[in-house]
């Protein structure tokens, strides 16, 4: 009898492997970081072989720690950093370029050109996404355009594209499976939300040949078997989801209106909207939360590019903190009379602004501003940006009574209390913060018959602590006005803004379609 489900959580800065037991509790964890490459300003790359070798070594490490073999694993589930693009040779499995990471902005000019030619309406209507370098399609085209002979080889069927899940599936199965799931497909700008398949018109628009694309499958499905020589025996791969969708499932957000926010490198808020996609009029994204038996559940998502990465910036670039937990302790010691705002647009601003040209800025500095005030401004920026997202969700007609949080920053009591204060909503932190891996494990486990269905799985969710709002309403509004003034000064002017009752608004936020 199998004892565990294995979850592979391949993230932006590290790869982790986790074994979950029959009670869905973590038995063993292994983690390895890998190098971030920044060839030019705004460009972010990963070495594909590092994604693969860290996957192998972490899986082997947890099997060794648990003293178990392949026969003790019911199934494997994979959660992955989304939108990141790899292209490799079908014959050898060798990538033809480094992975271009979701944070990369090198195709901003191409996105602007497509927008100027009037194509964003088509992209938004079919995919639920905006024209932004965040998504995969322009990254694929960039690789095919910049690697000698790649376009001809792609058309001849010699190359394969994949997001990270697809690349790992290819390697784990020895090239026998070239597939992805609907959640990852929905982040490429090539997928039609309503048909659940690649869209021929979008393929032509983005100049991506159909020959390179993987098959789209359910999130809980048969994704092949790991090669026996990798882990001492074959293990079925039975679940795949993009990391934010996996976290949504790990948080038990199966009912429409349930909402979670994951605070990792960036922050990603997802609200379940049920069986019909909602077209956002406030520059949020419409996405697939998961797909089972061909039926899709949809959600609205807001993406913040910099959350935990802001604390990493304090630690690694400024040297103002020695460790991430120190930022919360410093923030608690800061001078409350200093209104310092950090707009962390290091790689542009995500939802609801979508300003790829914006860059980070700090406002309100005085001679008395020090490490503590900078730490507080960095943590507060996460709360302010989340508030902007939830306001956009509300204007799209979706109301939530609370927020479930996870990710590394959710462990900071100071940050979560400020989040509750600025949102004026209760914030629930679960006992298990490993919700991304937990969601991947559930997808694999439910397909293998190891875990129960959605209703019982959701009932297993356990709260560690609820943070309730304690900030005076007038003080909250004063702080939000200061934040929105800082944002206004940071925007490049590509999206004109006007003040409104909830702060700055894009034209779309006033009820018009996003342009």
Short mmCIF file of C-alpha atoms in Angstrom, two decimals:
data_model
loop_
_atom_site.label_atom_id
_atom_site.label_comp_id
_atom_site.label_asym_id
_atom_site.label_seq_id
_atom_site.Cartn_x
_atom_site.Cartn_y
_atom_site.Cartn_z
CA UNK A 1 0.00 0.00 0.00
CA UNK A 2 1.25 3.45 -0.90
CA UNK A 3 2.02 5.72 2.06
CA UNK A 4 2.61 9.10 0.43
CA UNK A 5 1.90 11.50 -2.41
CA UNK A 6 4.94 13.29 -3.78
CA UNK A 7 4.58 16.99 -4.64
CA UNK A 8 7.14 18.83 -6.77
CA UNK A 9 6.91 22.58 -6.24
CA UNK A 10 9.10 24.19 -8.89
CA UNK A 11 9.17 27.90 -8.05
CA UNK A 12 10.88 31.06 -9.21
CA UNK A 13 13.86 30.89 -6.87
CA UNK A 14 13.91 27.29 -5.65
CA UNK A 15 12.68 23.77 -6.24
CA UNK A 16 11.11 21.76 -3.45
CA UNK A 17 9.93 18.21 -3.08
CA UNK A 18 7.47 17.24 -0.34
CA UNK A 19 5.94 13.97 0.81
CA UNK A 20 2.35 14.21 2.07
CA UNK A 21 0.90 11.33 4.08
CA UNK A 22 -2.63 9.95 3.95
CA UNK A 23 -3.81 12.68 6.34
CA UNK A 24 -2.36 15.30 3.96
CA UNK A 25 0.31 16.29 6.46
CA UNK A 26 3.87 16.96 5.37
CA UNK A 27 6.22 14.13 6.26
CA UNK A 28 9.45 15.27 4.60
CA UNK A 29 10.66 18.34 2.68
CA UNK A 30 13.77 19.05 0.62
CA UNK A 31 14.58 22.36 -1.05
CA UNK A 32 17.31 23.74 -3.31
CA UNK A 33 17.75 27.23 -4.67
CA UNK A 34 19.11 27.97 -8.13
CA UNK A 35 20.71 30.95 -9.80
CA UNK A 36 18.78 33.91 -11.21
CA UNK A 37 20.26 35.35 -14.41
CA UNK A 38 19.75 39.01 -15.40
CA UNK A 39 21.41 39.45 -18.82
CA UNK A 40 20.12 43.02 -19.24
CA UNK A 41 17.86 45.37 -17.29
CA UNK A 42 14.33 43.94 -17.28
CA UNK A 43 15.46 40.48 -18.42
CA UNK A 44 15.25 37.42 -16.17
CA UNK A 45 16.38 33.91 -17.11
CA UNK A 46 16.86 30.48 -15.55
CA UNK A 47 19.22 27.75 -16.64
CA UNK A 48 16.92 24.86 -17.66
CA UNK A 49 19.33 22.17 -16.50
CA UNK A 50 19.25 23.67 -13.01
CA UNK A 51 15.46 23.37 -12.96
CA UNK A 52 15.88 19.71 -13.87
CA UNK A 53 18.78 18.80 -11.59
CA UNK A 54 17.22 20.49 -8.55
CA UNK A 55 14.02 18.55 -9.24
CA UNK A 56 15.92 15.27 -9.35
CA UNK A 57 18.01 15.96 -6.26
CA UNK A 58 15.14 17.18 -4.08
CA UNK A 59 12.93 14.21 -4.96
CA UNK A 60 15.77 11.79 -4.27
CA UNK A 61 16.46 13.59 -0.98
CA UNK A 62 12.91 13.23 0.36
CA UNK A 63 12.75 9.58 -0.64
CA UNK A 64 16.03 8.99 1.21
CA UNK A 65 14.93 10.96 4.29
CA UNK A 66 11.66 9.04 4.49
CA UNK A 67 13.41 5.74 3.87
CA UNK A 68 10.92 4.84 1.16
CA UNK A 69 10.99 3.85 -2.48
CA UNK A 70 8.93 4.39 -5.59
CA UNK A 71 6.46 1.72 -4.52
CA UNK A 72 5.51 3.76 -1.46
CA UNK A 73 4.37 6.74 -3.57
CA UNK A 74 0.77 6.76 -4.79
CA UNK A 75 1.37 9.49 -7.37
CA UNK A 76 3.30 12.64 -8.20
CA UNK A 77 1.79 16.13 -8.45
CA UNK A 78 3.59 19.08 -10.02
CA UNK A 79 3.09 22.78 -9.29
CA UNK A 80 5.22 25.21 -11.26
CA UNK A 81 6.12 28.82 -11.83
CA UNK A 82 3.76 29.88 -14.61
CA UNK A 83 4.31 31.73 -17.91
CA UNK A 84 8.04 30.89 -17.87
CA UNK A 85 9.01 29.62 -21.33
CA UNK A 86 11.32 26.83 -22.49
CA UNK A 87 11.95 25.52 -26.01
CA UNK A 88 13.90 22.31 -26.54
CA UNK A 89 14.90 19.78 -29.20
CA UNK A 90 12.53 16.84 -29.42
CA UNK A 91 15.34 14.48 -30.46
CA UNK A 92 17.69 15.27 -27.57
CA UNK A 93 15.61 17.11 -24.96
CA UNK A 94 18.25 19.84 -25.00
CA UNK A 95 16.91 23.42 -24.55
CA UNK A 96 17.90 25.84 -27.30
CA UNK A 97 17.90 28.87 -24.96
CA UNK A 98 17.71 29.63 -21.27
CA UNK A 99 14.22 29.70 -19.79
CA UNK A 100 12.68 33.16 -20.08
CA UNK A 101 11.04 33.81 -16.71
CA UNK A 102 7.57 35.24 -16.10
CA UNK A 103 9.14 38.40 -14.65
CA UNK A 104 11.01 39.12 -17.89
CA UNK A 105 10.03 42.34 -19.73
CA UNK A 106 12.06 42.04 -22.95
CA UNK A 107 8.96 41.75 -25.13
CA UNK A 108 7.27 44.91 -23.82
CA UNK A 109 7.86 46.62 -27.17
CA UNK A 110 6.20 43.80 -29.09
CA UNK A 111 3.20 43.90 -26.72
CA UNK A 112 2.91 47.67 -27.19
CA UNK A 113 3.02 47.26 -30.98
CA UNK A 114 0.26 44.64 -30.90
CA UNK A 115 -1.81 46.88 -28.66
CA UNK A 116 -1.34 49.86 -30.96
CA UNK A 117 -2.54 47.73 -33.87
CA UNK A 118 -5.77 47.09 -31.98
CA UNK A 119 -5.25 43.43 -31.02
CA UNK A 120 -5.75 43.61 -27.24
CA UNK A 121 -9.54 43.28 -27.52
CA UNK A 122 -9.18 39.94 -29.33
CA UNK A 123 -6.58 38.67 -26.86
CA UNK A 124 -8.66 39.69 -23.85
CA UNK A 125 -11.90 38.25 -25.23
CA UNK A 126 -10.38 34.86 -26.09
CA UNK A 127 -7.86 34.41 -23.28
CA UNK A 128 -8.99 36.60 -20.38
CA UNK A 129 -5.48 38.10 -20.36
CA UNK A 130 -3.96 41.44 -21.34
CA UNK A 131 -1.21 42.18 -23.83
CA UNK A 132 1.76 42.11 -21.50
CA UNK A 133 5.25 40.55 -21.60
CA UNK A 134 4.31 38.66 -18.43
CA UNK A 135 2.58 35.98 -20.51
CA UNK A 136 4.19 33.23 -22.56
CA UNK A 137 3.29 33.89 -26.21
CA UNK A 138 5.65 36.76 -26.98
CA UNK A 139 8.44 34.98 -25.11
CA UNK A 140 8.05 31.91 -27.35
CA UNK A 141 8.18 34.10 -30.46
CA UNK A 142 11.27 35.88 -29.12
CA UNK A 143 13.18 32.60 -28.75
CA UNK A 144 12.15 31.42 -32.21
CA UNK A 145 13.23 34.77 -33.67
CA UNK A 146 16.57 35.04 -31.85
CA UNK A 147 17.99 31.50 -32.02
CA UNK A 148 19.47 30.70 -35.42
CA UNK A 149 17.28 28.37 -37.45
CA UNK A 150 14.72 27.96 -34.67
CA UNK A 151 11.69 29.04 -36.70
CA UNK A 152 12.39 26.60 -39.50
CA UNK A 153 13.07 23.80 -37.02
CA UNK A 154 9.86 24.58 -35.13
CA UNK A 155 7.79 24.44 -38.33
CA UNK A 156 9.43 21.11 -39.17
CA UNK A 157 8.31 19.66 -35.84
CA UNK A 158 11.84 19.41 -34.42
CA UNK A 159 11.26 21.68 -31.40
CA UNK A 160 8.91 21.56 -28.44
CA UNK A 161 7.62 24.40 -26.28
CA UNK A 162 6.55 24.13 -22.70
CA UNK A 163 6.03 25.97 -19.50
CA UNK A 164 8.06 24.45 -16.66
CA UNK A 165 5.51 21.71 -15.94
CA UNK A 166 5.73 20.50 -19.53
CA UNK A 167 9.53 20.53 -19.50
CA UNK A 168 9.61 18.48 -16.28
CA UNK A 169 7.01 16.05 -17.64
CA UNK A 170 9.13 15.57 -20.77
CA UNK A 171 12.25 14.85 -18.72
CA UNK A 172 10.52 12.69 -16.09
CA UNK A 173 8.87 10.50 -18.73
CA UNK A 174 11.87 10.33 -21.04
CA UNK A 175 10.15 12.35 -23.76
CA UNK A 176 7.08 10.11 -23.88
CA UNK A 177 4.70 12.86 -22.69
CA UNK A 178 4.45 16.35 -24.17
CA UNK A 179 1.52 17.77 -22.24
CA UNK A 180 0.34 20.53 -19.94
CA UNK A 181 -2.84 21.16 -17.98
CA UNK A 182 -5.56 23.73 -18.56
CA UNK A 183 -4.34 26.08 -15.80
CA UNK A 184 -0.91 26.49 -17.34
CA UNK A 185 -2.30 26.65 -20.86
CA UNK A 186 -4.59 29.49 -19.78
CA UNK A 187 -1.53 31.65 -18.99
CA UNK A 188 0.08 31.53 -22.44
CA UNK A 189 -2.14 34.00 -24.39
CA UNK A 190 -2.68 31.17 -26.90
CA UNK A 191 -5.56 29.36 -25.16
CA UNK A 192 -9.27 29.99 -25.70
CA UNK A 193 -10.99 29.97 -22.29
CA UNK A 194 -14.31 28.78 -23.71
CA UNK A 195 -13.16 26.01 -26.05
CA UNK A 196 -10.39 24.80 -23.77
CA UNK A 197 -7.95 24.47 -26.68
CA UNK A 198 -5.23 26.36 -28.53
CA UNK A 199 -6.71 29.12 -30.67
CA UNK A 200 -5.60 29.19 -34.35
CA UNK A 201 -6.11 32.94 -34.70
CA UNK A 202 -3.97 33.67 -31.65
CA UNK A 203 -1.26 31.31 -32.87
CA UNK A 204 -1.11 33.32 -36.09
CA UNK A 205 -1.15 36.65 -34.25
CA UNK A 206 1.75 35.71 -31.96
CA UNK A 207 3.58 33.75 -34.70
CA UNK A 208 3.71 30.51 -32.71
CA UNK A 209 3.56 27.31 -34.82
CA UNK A 210 1.08 24.69 -33.67
CA UNK A 211 3.80 22.02 -34.04
CA UNK A 212 5.61 23.15 -30.87
CA UNK A 213 2.61 23.09 -28.52
CA UNK A 214 1.81 20.40 -25.94
CA UNK A 215 -1.45 18.51 -25.50
CA UNK A 216 -3.81 20.08 -22.94
CA UNK A 217 -5.15 17.73 -20.24
CA UNK A 218 -7.23 17.90 -17.06
CA UNK A 219 -5.38 19.14 -13.97
CA UNK A 220 -5.99 15.75 -12.30
CA UNK A 221 -5.18 13.31 -15.06
CA UNK A 222 -2.78 10.70 -16.37
CA UNK A 223 0.47 12.47 -17.20
CA UNK A 224 2.57 9.36 -17.70
CA UNK A 225 5.07 7.59 -15.47
CA UNK A 226 8.46 8.65 -14.18
CA UNK A 227 11.30 6.67 -15.74
CA UNK A 228 12.14 3.80 -13.40
CA UNK A 229 15.85 4.61 -13.38
CA UNK A 230 15.26 8.07 -11.88
CA UNK A 231 13.83 7.02 -8.52
CA UNK A 232 14.23 3.26 -8.36
CA UNK A 233 10.89 2.46 -9.97
CA UNK A 234 8.08 3.99 -11.99
CA UNK A 235 5.79 6.51 -10.28
CA UNK A 236 2.56 7.74 -11.87
CA UNK A 237 2.31 11.47 -12.50
CA UNK A 238 -1.35 12.33 -11.86
CA UNK A 239 -1.64 16.06 -11.15
CA UNK A 240 -0.37 19.30 -12.69
CA UNK A 241 -1.31 22.93 -12.00
CA UNK A 242 0.26 26.35 -12.14
CA UNK A 243 1.50 27.37 -8.72
CA UNK A 244 -1.22 29.92 -7.97
CA UNK A 245 -4.04 27.61 -9.01
CA UNK A 246 -2.47 24.83 -6.95
CA UNK A 247 -2.39 27.16 -3.94
CA UNK A 248 -6.07 27.99 -4.49
CA UNK A 249 -6.91 24.28 -4.33
CA UNK A 250 -4.57 23.78 -1.38
CA UNK A 251 -6.51 26.50 0.46
CA UNK A 252 -9.76 24.67 -0.23
CA UNK A 253 -11.22 27.54 -2.28
CA UNK A 254 -13.65 25.39 -4.26
CA UNK A 255 -16.79 27.53 -3.79
CA UNK A 256 -17.45 30.66 -5.87
CA UNK A 257 -16.43 33.79 -3.96
CA UNK A 258 -13.66 32.09 -1.96
CA UNK A 259 -10.40 33.99 -2.28
CA UNK A 260 -6.74 33.40 -1.50
CA UNK A 261 -3.54 35.43 -1.81
CA UNK A 262 -0.09 33.85 -2.01
CA UNK A 263 2.84 36.01 -0.88
CA UNK A 264 6.02 34.66 -2.38
CA UNK A 265 8.36 36.42 -4.80
CA UNK A 266 5.26 38.23 -6.03
CA UNK A 267 1.70 38.24 -4.73
CA UNK A 268 -1.11 36.49 -6.57
CA UNK A 269 -4.72 36.87 -5.56
CA UNK A 270 -7.23 34.40 -6.99
CA UNK A 271 -10.99 34.41 -6.41
CA UNK A 272 -13.09 31.45 -7.53
CA UNK A 273 -15.90 32.59 -9.86
CA UNK A 274 -17.41 29.20 -10.70
CA UNK A 275 -18.24 27.44 -13.95
CA UNK A 276 -18.53 30.53 -16.16
CA UNK A 277 -15.66 32.91 -16.91
CA UNK A 278 -16.16 36.55 -15.87
CA UNK A 279 -14.65 39.14 -18.19
CA UNK A 280 -13.01 41.72 -15.94
CA UNK A 281 -13.64 45.37 -16.68
CA UNK A 282 -10.94 46.39 -14.19
CA UNK A 283 -7.84 44.90 -15.75
CA UNK A 284 -7.87 41.69 -13.73
CA UNK A 285 -7.18 38.40 -15.45
CA UNK A 286 -9.68 35.65 -16.15
CA UNK A 287 -8.05 32.27 -15.67
CA UNK A 288 -8.75 28.56 -15.22
CA UNK A 289 -8.59 27.53 -11.56
CA UNK A 290 -8.67 23.84 -12.40
CA UNK A 291 -10.15 21.38 -14.85
CA UNK A 292 -11.59 17.94 -14.10
CA UNK A 293 -13.34 15.55 -16.51
CA UNK A 294 -13.22 18.26 -19.14
CA UNK A 295 -15.14 20.74 -16.95
CA UNK A 296 -13.40 23.99 -16.09
CA UNK A 297 -13.69 26.15 -12.96
CA UNK A 298 -12.73 29.78 -13.55
CA UNK A 299 -11.39 32.60 -11.44
CA UNK A 300 -10.32 36.22 -11.46
CA UNK A 301 -6.69 36.90 -10.67
CA UNK A 302 -4.64 39.92 -9.79
CA UNK A 303 -0.86 39.71 -10.01
CA UNK A 304 1.60 41.79 -7.99
CA UNK A 305 5.11 41.39 -9.34
CA UNK A 306 7.02 42.32 -6.17
CA UNK A 307 6.09 41.09 -2.69
CA UNK A 308 8.71 38.94 -0.96
CA UNK A 309 11.17 40.09 -3.62
CA UNK A 310 10.99 43.53 -1.99
CA UNK A 311 12.29 42.07 1.27
CA UNK A 312 15.00 40.25 -0.69
CA UNK A 313 15.96 43.63 -2.16
CA UNK A 314 16.28 45.10 1.35
CA UNK A 315 18.46 42.17 2.38
CA UNK A 316 20.59 41.52 -0.69
CA UNK A 317 20.95 44.92 -2.37
CA UNK A 318 20.61 47.46 0.45
CA UNK A 319 21.80 45.32 3.35
CA UNK A 320 19.23 46.91 5.66
CA UNK A 321 18.07 43.55 7.04
CA UNK A 322 20.04 40.38 7.63
CA UNK A 323 17.07 38.08 7.17
CA UNK A 324 13.46 38.29 6.00
CA UNK A 325 11.95 37.91 9.52
CA UNK A 326 13.94 40.96 10.65
CA UNK A 327 11.85 43.18 8.38
CA UNK A 328 8.73 42.66 10.50
CA UNK A 329 10.60 43.36 13.73
CA UNK A 330 12.04 46.55 12.26
CA UNK A 331 8.66 47.68 10.94
CA UNK A 332 7.20 47.35 14.43
CA UNK A 333 9.90 49.73 15.71
CA UNK A 334 9.44 52.36 13.00
CA UNK A 335 8.37 55.96 13.57
CA UNK A 336 4.58 56.03 12.94
CA UNK A 337 4.70 59.76 12.16
CA UNK A 338 6.83 59.19 9.05
CA UNK A 339 4.71 58.46 5.97
CA UNK A 340 7.18 56.64 3.74
CA UNK A 341 5.84 54.87 0.65
CA UNK A 342 7.69 52.38 -1.52
CA UNK A 343 6.16 51.67 -4.93
CA UNK A 344 8.03 48.44 -5.81
CA UNK A 345 7.77 48.71 -9.60
CA UNK A 346 11.18 47.08 -10.09
CA UNK A 347 9.86 45.16 -13.10
CA UNK A 348 6.85 47.34 -13.86
CA UNK A 349 3.45 47.40 -12.16
CA UNK A 350 1.04 44.51 -12.46
CA UNK A 351 -2.71 44.52 -11.82
CA UNK A 352 -4.68 46.69 -11.95
CA UNK A 353 -2.24 49.18 -13.54
CA UNK A 354 -0.31 46.98 -16.01
CA UNK A 355 2.36 49.60 -16.61
CA UNK A 356 5.43 47.75 -17.91
CA UNK A 357 7.45 50.97 -18.06
CA UNK A 358 6.96 52.01 -14.43
CA UNK A 359 9.96 51.70 -12.14
CA UNK A 360 10.35 51.60 -8.38
CA UNK A 361 10.33 54.75 -6.30
CA UNK A 362 10.35 55.83 -2.65
CA UNK A 363 8.37 58.84 -1.44
CA UNK A 364 8.27 60.71 1.87
CA UNK A 365 11.93 60.38 2.81
CA UNK A 366 13.18 62.69 5.56
CA UNK A 367 16.50 63.07 7.32
CA UNK A 368 15.08 60.83 10.05
CA UNK A 369 14.14 57.98 7.73
CA UNK A 370 16.12 54.85 8.52
CA UNK A 371 16.15 51.10 8.22
CA UNK A 372 12.94 50.65 10.20
CA UNK A 373 10.91 53.02 8.05
CA UNK A 374 12.20 51.44 4.83
CA UNK A 375 11.29 47.99 6.15
CA UNK A 376 7.80 49.20 7.08
CA UNK A 377 7.26 50.83 3.67
CA UNK A 378 8.31 47.61 1.91
CA UNK A 379 5.87 45.48 3.91
CA UNK A 380 3.07 48.04 3.71
CA UNK A 381 3.40 48.13 -0.09
CA UNK A 382 2.23 44.51 -0.16
CA UNK A 383 -0.92 45.45 1.74
CA UNK A 384 -1.65 48.49 -0.41
CA UNK A 385 -1.25 46.53 -3.63
CA UNK A 386 -3.54 43.78 -2.32
CA UNK A 387 -6.14 46.43 -1.47
CA UNK A 388 -6.00 47.68 -5.08
CA UNK A 389 -6.63 44.14 -6.32
CA UNK A 390 -9.59 43.50 -4.03
CA UNK A 391 -11.16 46.82 -4.97
CA UNK A 392 -10.92 45.71 -8.61
CA UNK A 393 -12.53 42.37 -7.74
CA UNK A 394 -15.41 44.19 -6.06
CA UNK A 395 -15.94 46.47 -9.05
CA UNK A 396 -16.18 43.32 -11.19
CA UNK A 397 -19.16 42.30 -9.08
CA UNK A 398 -17.51 39.66 -6.89
CA UNK A 399 -17.68 40.10 -3.12
CA UNK A 400 -15.65 38.13 -0.59
CA UNK A 401 -16.04 38.15 3.17
CA UNK A 402 -12.44 37.30 3.94
CA UNK A 403 -9.06 36.33 2.58
CA UNK A 404 -6.98 33.18 3.03
CA UNK A 405 -3.24 33.78 2.84
CA UNK A 406 -0.17 31.65 2.31
CA UNK A 407 3.42 31.90 1.16
CA UNK A 408 6.52 32.98 3.04
CA UNK A 409 5.34 36.48 3.95
CA UNK A 410 2.16 35.07 5.50
CA UNK A 411 4.35 33.96 8.40
CA UNK A 412 4.92 37.60 9.39
CA UNK A 413 2.36 38.60 12.02
CA UNK A 414 3.12 42.30 11.51
CA UNK A 415 2.55 42.10 7.76
CA UNK A 416 -0.67 40.11 8.07
CA UNK A 417 -2.09 42.49 10.69
CA UNK A 418 -1.36 45.48 8.46
CA UNK A 419 -2.98 43.57 5.59
CA UNK A 420 -6.17 43.08 7.60
CA UNK A 421 -6.08 46.74 8.65
CA UNK A 422 -5.71 48.18 5.17
CA UNK A 423 -8.18 45.73 3.57
CA UNK A 424 -10.75 46.17 6.36
CA UNK A 425 -11.27 42.41 6.06
CA UNK A 426 -10.42 39.40 8.23
CA UNK A 427 -7.30 37.60 7.06
CA UNK A 428 -7.04 33.86 7.75
CA UNK A 429 -3.68 32.12 7.91
CA UNK A 430 -3.80 28.31 7.71
CA UNK A 431 -1.83 25.89 9.83
CA UNK A 432 -0.14 24.60 6.68
CA UNK A 433 1.44 27.43 4.67
CA UNK A 434 2.67 24.98 2.01
CA UNK A 435 -0.57 25.37 0.11
CA UNK A 436 0.98 25.29 -3.37
CA UNK A 437 2.51 21.87 -2.80
CA UNK A 438 -0.62 20.80 -0.93
CA UNK A 439 -2.77 21.62 -3.95
CA UNK A 440 -0.47 19.71 -6.30
CA UNK A 441 -0.53 16.75 -3.91
CA UNK A 442 -4.33 16.81 -3.80
CA UNK A 443 -4.66 16.79 -7.59
CA UNK A 444 -2.40 13.75 -7.84
CA UNK A 445 -3.92 12.09 -4.80
CA UNK A 446 -7.54 12.54 -5.85
CA UNK A 447 -6.80 11.09 -9.29
CA UNK A 448 -5.03 8.13 -7.67
CA UNK A 449 -7.84 7.56 -5.16
CA UNK A 450 -5.52 8.46 -2.28
CA UNK A 451 -7.36 11.66 -1.28
CA UNK A 452 -11.08 12.55 -1.14
CA UNK A 453 -13.00 14.88 -3.45
CA UNK A 454 -13.29 18.67 -3.17
CA UNK A 455 -15.93 18.91 -0.42
CA UNK A 456 -14.16 16.66 2.07
CA UNK A 457 -10.76 18.05 1.11
CA UNK A 458 -11.96 21.61 1.78
CA UNK A 459 -13.27 20.53 5.20
CA UNK A 460 -9.73 19.49 6.15
CA UNK A 461 -8.50 23.09 5.93
CA UNK A 462 -7.28 24.30 9.35
CA UNK A 463 -6.88 27.90 10.49
CA UNK A 464 -3.82 28.89 12.50
CA UNK A 465 -4.81 32.50 13.18
CA UNK A 466 -7.34 35.10 12.10
CA UNK A 467 -6.16 38.72 11.84
CA UNK A 468 -9.02 41.19 12.28
CA UNK A 469 -8.98 44.88 11.26
CA UNK A 470 -7.97 47.25 14.05
CA UNK A 471 -7.15 50.46 12.15
CA UNK A 472 -9.32 53.55 12.39
CA UNK A 473 -11.25 54.13 9.16
CA UNK A 474 -10.04 57.71 8.76
CA UNK A 475 -6.43 56.66 9.26
CA UNK A 476 -6.90 53.89 6.69
CA UNK A 477 -8.21 56.34 4.12
CA UNK A 478 -5.40 58.79 4.85
CA UNK A 479 -2.80 56.09 4.29
CA UNK A 480 -4.50 54.96 1.08
CA UNK A 481 -4.54 58.52 -0.29
CA UNK A 482 -0.80 58.72 0.31
CA UNK A 483 -0.26 55.39 -1.42
CA UNK A 484 -2.28 56.35 -4.47
CA UNK A 485 -0.47 59.66 -4.73
CA UNK A 486 2.82 57.71 -4.78
CA UNK A 487 1.48 55.35 -7.47
CA UNK A 488 0.33 58.31 -9.59
CA UNK A 489 3.84 59.75 -9.48
CA UNK A 490 5.30 56.40 -10.56
CA UNK A 491 3.09 55.61 -13.55
CA UNK A 492 4.55 56.39 -16.97
CA UNK A 493 1.38 57.98 -18.28
CA UNK A 494 0.49 55.13 -20.63
CA UNK A 495 -2.67 54.58 -18.58
CA UNK A 496 -4.25 57.90 -17.50
CA UNK A 497 -5.66 57.88 -13.99
CA UNK A 498 -8.17 59.94 -12.04
CA UNK A 499 -8.86 60.05 -8.30
CA UNK A 500 -11.94 58.22 -7.06
CA UNK A 501 -13.55 57.21 -3.77
CA UNK A 502 -11.26 54.20 -3.44
CA UNK A 503 -8.14 56.01 -4.63
CA UNK A 504 -6.70 56.12 -8.12
CA UNK A 505 -8.68 54.54 -10.93
CA UNK A 506 -7.80 53.56 -14.43
CA UNK A 507 -10.44 54.32 -17.08
CA UNK A 508 -11.43 50.63 -16.92
CA UNK A 509 -12.06 50.95 -13.21
CA UNK A 510 -14.76 53.52 -13.87
CA UNK A 511 -16.79 50.87 -15.69
CA UNK A 512 -15.33 51.07 -19.20
CA UNK A 513 -13.71 48.21 -21.04
CA UNK A 514 -9.92 48.03 -20.68
CA UNK A 515 -8.18 49.40 -23.75
#
